[in-house]
Amino acid sequence: MDAVKILVVEDEMIVAADIADALQRCGYEVTGIFPKGERAFESISSEIPDLVLLDINLRGNWDGITTAENIQNHYNIPIIFLTANSDKQTFDRAKQTHPQAFLVKPFDPGDLERAVELAVSNMEASVQGNAQVSAPMQVPDLQQSASPQSYFLKDRIFIRVKDVMKKIPLDDILYAEAESNYSRIHTHSQSFLLSITLKSLSEKLAHAEEFIRVHRSYLINLQKLEEVGTVYLRVDKQQIPISKAYRPALIERIQYM
């Protein structure tokens, strides 16, 4: 399970270092700090971040808006703009790139953390096909939920663990089981309780063909399936029940793999 990866593009290096320090204290991984948009864009080809924090008023051939446009033309990476005193024309240009949020400098670490969480949440909605482009705004003072929070993307889940959002690639998930109105997902090394039903979890993972329901209380990753019996199956040495209602669909999926 990996931390959320964030690329920082800021030409005031003292400010950039402060941002990176704040992100790392929140448990995020900073993949790089670049003062130029061109260099930041080139770095993405070798390590794709989950999010880019980007100063609007970069000096050089590419300002922050041009950098954002080039990133979005090649990658599906959300952008959070950093700005001090942008004029209306610049602000209107920035809005056309549909950033997840604007952060006005100077800002406190709490605003920064909430902006990152909001960006991850909006990506979840986009992947599920229910997203509407968010108008640029100041990040609201969100209340932290007492229940486990999770955000689903195309190839990963972000789960709140204590005070940070952790990334779990879908390939790492072995199976999930229902626990009343919650679901518990299992990887090789850990398990995590999510505040959604197994039915909702199954719907959120519908885009990932490797996941299939095998019982009213179990969902498995077909890539991890080792053995299929009459009333049970085995996933990574874990025996899991399979019901009559779900068995035909499982057998059909196996035959076409």
CSV table of C-alpha atoms in Angstrom, one decimal:
chain,number,residue,atom,x,y,z
A,1,MET,CA,0.0,0.0,0.0
A,2,ASP,CA,1.5,3.3,-1.1
A,3,ALA,CA,1.0,6.9,-0.1
A,4,VAL,CA,-0.6,9.4,-2.5
A,5,LYS,CA,2.1,10.7,-4.9
A,6,ILE,CA,2.2,14.4,-5.4
A,7,LEU,CA,4.3,16.5,-7.8
A,8,VAL,CA,5.0,20.1,-6.7
A,9,VAL,CA,5.7,22.8,-9.4
A,10,GLU,CA,6.6,26.1,-7.8
A,11,ASP,CA,9.4,28.5,-8.8
A,12,GLU,CA,9.8,30.0,-5.3
A,13,MET,CA,12.0,27.3,-3.9
A,14,ILE,CA,11.5,28.3,-0.2
A,15,VAL,CA,7.7,28.1,-0.7
A,16,ALA,CA,8.1,24.8,-2.6
A,17,ALA,CA,10.2,23.3,0.2
A,18,ASP,CA,7.6,24.4,2.8
A,19,ILE,CA,4.8,22.8,0.7
A,20,ALA,CA,6.8,19.5,0.3
A,21,ASP,CA,7.4,19.4,4.1
A,22,ALA,CA,3.8,20.0,4.9
A,23,LEU,CA,2.7,17.2,2.4
A,24,GLN,CA,5.2,14.8,3.9
A,25,ARG,CA,4.1,15.5,7.4
A,26,CYS,CA,0.5,14.6,6.3
A,27,GLY,CA,1.8,11.2,5.0
A,28,TYR,CA,1.9,12.1,1.2
A,29,GLU,CA,4.8,11.2,-1.0
A,30,VAL,CA,6.4,14.1,-2.9
A,31,THR,CA,7.7,12.7,-6.3
A,32,GLY,CA,9.5,15.9,-7.2
A,33,ILE,CA,9.9,19.7,-6.9
A,34,PHE,CA,10.3,21.6,-10.1
A,35,PRO,CA,10.6,25.4,-10.7
A,36,LYS,CA,9.8,25.1,-14.5
A,37,GLY,CA,6.7,23.7,-16.1
A,38,GLU,CA,8.6,22.0,-18.9
A,39,ARG,CA,10.8,20.1,-16.6
A,40,ALA,CA,7.9,19.0,-14.4
A,41,PHE,CA,6.1,17.7,-17.5
A,42,GLU,CA,9.1,15.7,-18.7
A,43,SER,CA,9.4,14.1,-15.2
A,44,ILE,CA,5.9,12.7,-15.4
A,45,SER,CA,6.9,10.2,-18.2
A,46,SER,CA,9.2,8.4,-15.7
A,47,GLU,CA,6.9,8.6,-12.6
A,48,ILE,CA,3.3,9.5,-12.9
A,49,PRO,CA,2.0,11.2,-9.8
A,50,ASP,CA,-1.6,11.0,-8.5
A,51,LEU,CA,-1.9,14.8,-8.2
A,52,VAL,CA,0.0,17.9,-9.3
A,53,LEU,CA,0.2,21.1,-7.2
A,54,LEU,CA,1.0,23.8,-9.7
A,55,ASP,CA,1.7,27.5,-9.3
A,56,ILE,CA,-0.2,29.6,-11.8
A,57,ASN,CA,2.4,32.3,-12.1
A,58,LEU,CA,5.4,30.2,-13.1
A,59,ARG,CA,8.2,32.1,-14.8
A,60,GLY,CA,9.6,30.7,-18.1
A,61,ASN,CA,8.2,29.6,-21.4
A,62,TRP,CA,5.3,27.8,-19.8
A,63,ASP,CA,3.3,29.4,-17.1
A,64,GLY,CA,1.2,27.2,-14.8
A,65,ILE,CA,-1.8,27.2,-17.0
A,66,THR,CA,0.2,26.2,-20.1
A,67,THR,CA,1.8,23.5,-18.0
A,68,ALA,CA,-1.6,22.2,-16.8
A,69,GLU,CA,-2.9,22.1,-20.4
A,70,ASN,CA,0.1,20.0,-21.6
A,71,ILE,CA,-0.3,17.6,-18.6
A,72,GLN,CA,-4.0,17.2,-19.3
A,73,ASN,CA,-3.4,16.6,-23.0
A,74,HIS,CA,-1.3,13.5,-22.2
A,75,TYR,CA,-2.3,12.3,-18.7
A,76,ASN,CA,-5.4,12.0,-16.5
A,77,ILE,CA,-4.0,13.7,-13.5
A,78,PRO,CA,-5.9,16.2,-11.3
A,79,ILE,CA,-4.5,19.7,-10.8
A,80,ILE,CA,-4.6,22.0,-7.8
A,81,PHE,CA,-3.5,25.5,-8.6
A,82,LEU,CA,-1.4,27.6,-6.2
A,83,THR,CA,-1.9,31.4,-6.6
A,84,ALA,CA,-1.0,34.6,-4.9
A,85,ASN,CA,-2.5,37.6,-6.8
A,86,SER,CA,-3.8,36.5,-10.2
A,87,ASP,CA,-5.7,39.0,-12.3
A,88,LYS,CA,-9.1,38.1,-13.6
A,89,GLN,CA,-7.9,37.3,-17.1
A,90,THR,CA,-5.4,34.8,-15.7
A,91,PHE,CA,-8.0,33.4,-13.4
A,92,ASP,CA,-10.4,32.9,-16.2
A,93,ARG,CA,-7.7,31.1,-18.3
A,94,ALA,CA,-7.0,28.8,-15.3
A,95,LYS,CA,-10.7,27.9,-14.9
A,96,GLN,CA,-10.7,26.5,-18.4
A,97,THR,CA,-8.4,23.7,-17.3
A,98,HIS,CA,-11.0,22.7,-14.7
A,99,PRO,CA,-8.6,22.4,-11.6
A,100,GLN,CA,-9.8,20.5,-8.6
A,101,ALA,CA,-9.2,23.6,-6.4
A,102,PHE,CA,-7.4,26.9,-6.0
A,103,LEU,CA,-5.2,27.5,-2.9
A,104,VAL,CA,-4.3,31.1,-2.2
A,105,LYS,CA,-0.8,31.6,-0.9
A,106,PRO,CA,0.0,31.7,1.9
A,107,PHE,CA,-2.1,28.8,3.2
A,108,ASP,CA,-2.0,26.6,6.2
A,109,PRO,CA,-1.3,22.8,6.1
A,110,GLY,CA,-4.9,22.1,7.0
A,111,ASP,CA,-6.1,23.8,3.8
A,112,LEU,CA,-3.5,21.9,1.8
A,113,GLU,CA,-4.5,18.5,3.2
A,114,ARG,CA,-8.2,19.1,2.6
A,115,ALA,CA,-7.5,20.2,-1.0
A,116,VAL,CA,-5.7,16.9,-1.7
A,117,GLU,CA,-8.5,14.9,-0.2
A,118,LEU,CA,-11.1,16.8,-2.2
A,119,ALA,CA,-9.1,16.1,-5.4
A,120,VAL,CA,-9.1,12.4,-4.6
A,121,SER,CA,-12.8,12.4,-3.9
A,122,ASN,CA,-13.6,14.2,-7.2
A,123,MET,CA,-11.5,11.6,-9.1
A,124,GLU,CA,-13.6,8.9,-7.6
A,125,ALA,CA,-16.8,10.5,-8.9
A,126,SER,CA,-15.2,11.0,-12.3
A,127,VAL,CA,-14.3,7.3,-12.6
A,128,GLN,CA,-17.8,6.2,-11.6
A,129,GLY,CA,-19.2,8.4,-14.4
A,130,ASN,CA,-21.1,10.7,-12.1
A,131,ALA,CA,-18.7,13.6,-12.1
A,132,GLN,CA,-19.6,17.1,-12.9
A,133,VAL,CA,-16.8,19.5,-13.4
A,134,SER,CA,-16.3,21.4,-10.2
A,135,ALA,CA,-16.1,25.1,-10.3
A,136,PRO,CA,-12.8,26.4,-8.9
A,137,MET,CA,-13.3,27.3,-5.3
A,138,GLN,CA,-11.7,27.7,-1.9
A,139,VAL,CA,-11.5,24.4,-0.2
A,140,PRO,CA,-14.4,24.1,2.4
A,141,ASP,CA,-13.7,23.3,6.0
A,142,LEU,CA,-14.8,19.7,5.8
A,143,GLN,CA,-15.6,17.8,8.9
A,144,GLN,CA,-13.7,14.6,9.2
A,145,SER,CA,-16.0,11.5,9.2
A,146,ALA,CA,-15.8,9.2,12.2
A,147,SER,CA,-16.3,6.2,9.8
A,148,PRO,CA,-13.6,4.8,7.4
A,149,GLN,CA,-13.4,7.0,4.3
A,150,SER,CA,-12.5,5.5,0.9
A,151,TYR,CA,-12.2,6.9,-2.6
A,152,PHE,CA,-12.3,4.6,-5.7
A,153,LEU,CA,-10.3,5.3,-8.8
A,154,LYS,CA,-9.8,3.3,-12.0
A,155,ASP,CA,-6.9,1.1,-10.7
A,156,ARG,CA,-6.7,1.9,-7.0
A,157,ILE,CA,-8.6,2.7,-3.8
A,158,PHE,CA,-7.6,5.5,-1.4
A,159,ILE,CA,-8.4,4.7,2.2
A,160,ARG,CA,-8.1,6.9,5.2
A,161,VAL,CA,-5.8,5.3,7.7
A,162,LYS,CA,-5.6,7.5,10.8
A,163,ASP,CA,-4.8,11.0,9.5
A,164,VAL,CA,-3.7,10.2,5.9
A,165,MET,CA,-5.0,8.7,2.7
A,166,LYS,CA,-3.3,5.5,1.7
A,167,LYS,CA,-3.3,4.0,-1.8
A,168,ILE,CA,-4.2,0.4,-2.4
A,169,PRO,CA,-3.8,-0.9,-6.0
A,170,LEU,CA,-6.7,-3.0,-7.0
A,171,ASP,CA,-4.2,-5.8,-8.0
A,172,ASP,CA,-3.3,-6.1,-4.3
A,173,ILE,CA,-6.8,-6.9,-3.2
A,174,LEU,CA,-7.4,-10.7,-2.7
A,175,TYR,CA,-11.1,-10.6,-1.6
A,176,ALA,CA,-13.7,-8.6,0.3
A,177,GLU,CA,-16.3,-9.8,2.8
A,178,ALA,CA,-19.4,-8.2,4.2
A,179,GLU,CA,-19.5,-7.1,7.9
A,180,SER,CA,-23.0,-5.9,8.5
A,181,ASN,CA,-23.3,-2.6,6.7
A,182,TYR,CA,-19.5,-2.5,6.2
A,183,SER,CA,-17.1,-4.3,3.9
A,184,ARG,CA,-13.6,-5.5,4.7
A,185,ILE,CA,-11.1,-5.8,2.0
A,186,HIS,CA,-8.1,-8.1,2.3
A,187,THR,CA,-4.6,-7.9,0.8
A,188,HIS,CA,-1.6,-10.2,1.4
A,189,SER,CA,-0.5,-8.2,4.4
A,190,GLN,CA,-3.4,-6.2,5.8
A,191,SER,CA,-7.2,-5.8,5.9
A,192,PHE,CA,-9.2,-2.6,5.8
A,193,LEU,CA,-12.8,-1.8,6.9
A,194,LEU,CA,-14.8,0.4,4.5
A,195,SER,CA,-18.0,2.2,5.4
A,196,ILE,CA,-20.0,0.8,2.5
A,197,THR,CA,-22.0,-2.4,1.9
A,198,LEU,CA,-20.6,-5.2,-0.1
A,199,LYS,CA,-23.2,-4.5,-2.8
A,200,SER,CA,-22.0,-0.9,-3.1
A,201,LEU,CA,-18.4,-2.1,-3.2
A,202,SER,CA,-19.2,-4.5,-6.0
A,203,GLU,CA,-20.9,-1.7,-7.9
A,204,LYS,CA,-17.9,0.6,-7.4
A,205,LEU,CA,-15.6,-2.1,-8.7
A,206,ALA,CA,-17.8,-3.0,-11.7
A,207,HIS,CA,-15.3,-1.3,-14.1
A,208,ALA,CA,-12.6,-3.8,-12.9
A,209,GLU,CA,-13.3,-7.1,-14.7
A,210,GLU,CA,-11.2,-9.2,-12.4
A,211,PHE,CA,-13.7,-8.8,-9.5
A,212,ILE,CA,-16.7,-11.0,-9.2
A,213,ARG,CA,-19.3,-11.7,-6.5
A,214,VAL,CA,-19.3,-15.4,-5.4
A,215,HIS,CA,-21.5,-15.2,-2.3
A,216,ARG,CA,-23.9,-12.7,-0.7
A,217,SER,CA,-21.0,-12.0,1.7
A,218,TYR,CA,-18.0,-12.4,-0.5
A,219,LEU,CA,-16.3,-10.7,-3.5
A,220,ILE,CA,-13.1,-12.1,-5.0
A,221,ASN,CA,-10.3,-11.0,-7.3
A,222,LEU,CA,-10.3,-13.7,-10.1
A,223,GLN,CA,-6.6,-13.1,-10.6
A,224,LYS,CA,-6.0,-14.5,-7.1
A,225,LEU,CA,-8.2,-17.6,-7.5
A,226,GLU,CA,-6.4,-20.9,-6.9
A,227,GLU,CA,-9.1,-23.6,-6.6
A,228,VAL,CA,-12.8,-24.0,-7.2
A,229,GLY,CA,-14.8,-26.6,-5.4
A,230,THR,CA,-18.5,-27.5,-5.3
A,231,VAL,CA,-19.4,-25.2,-2.3
A,232,TYR,CA,-16.1,-23.4,-1.7
A,233,LEU,CA,-13.2,-21.9,-3.5
A,234,ARG,CA,-9.7,-20.9,-2.4
A,235,VAL,CA,-8.1,-17.5,-2.8
A,236,ASP,CA,-4.5,-17.2,-1.6
A,237,LYS,CA,-4.9,-20.2,0.7
A,238,GLN,CA,-8.1,-18.7,2.2
A,239,GLN,CA,-11.2,-20.9,1.9
A,240,ILE,CA,-14.3,-18.9,0.8
A,241,PRO,CA,-17.8,-20.1,0.4
A,242,ILE,CA,-19.5,-20.0,-3.1
A,243,SER,CA,-23.3,-20.1,-3.4
A,244,LYS,CA,-25.3,-21.9,-6.1
A,245,ALA,CA,-26.7,-18.5,-7.3
A,246,TYR,CA,-23.2,-17.1,-8.1
A,247,ARG,CA,-21.4,-20.3,-9.2
A,248,PRO,CA,-22.5,-20.4,-12.9
A,249,ALA,CA,-21.3,-16.8,-13.5
A,250,LEU,CA,-18.0,-17.7,-11.9
A,251,ILE,CA,-17.5,-20.8,-14.1
A,252,GLU,CA,-18.4,-18.8,-17.2
A,253,ARG,CA,-15.9,-16.1,-16.4
A,254,ILE,CA,-13.2,-18.7,-15.7
A,255,GLN,CA,-13.8,-20.4,-19.1
A,256,TYR,CA,-13.3,-17.1,-20.9
A,257,MET,CA,-10.1,-16.1,-19.1
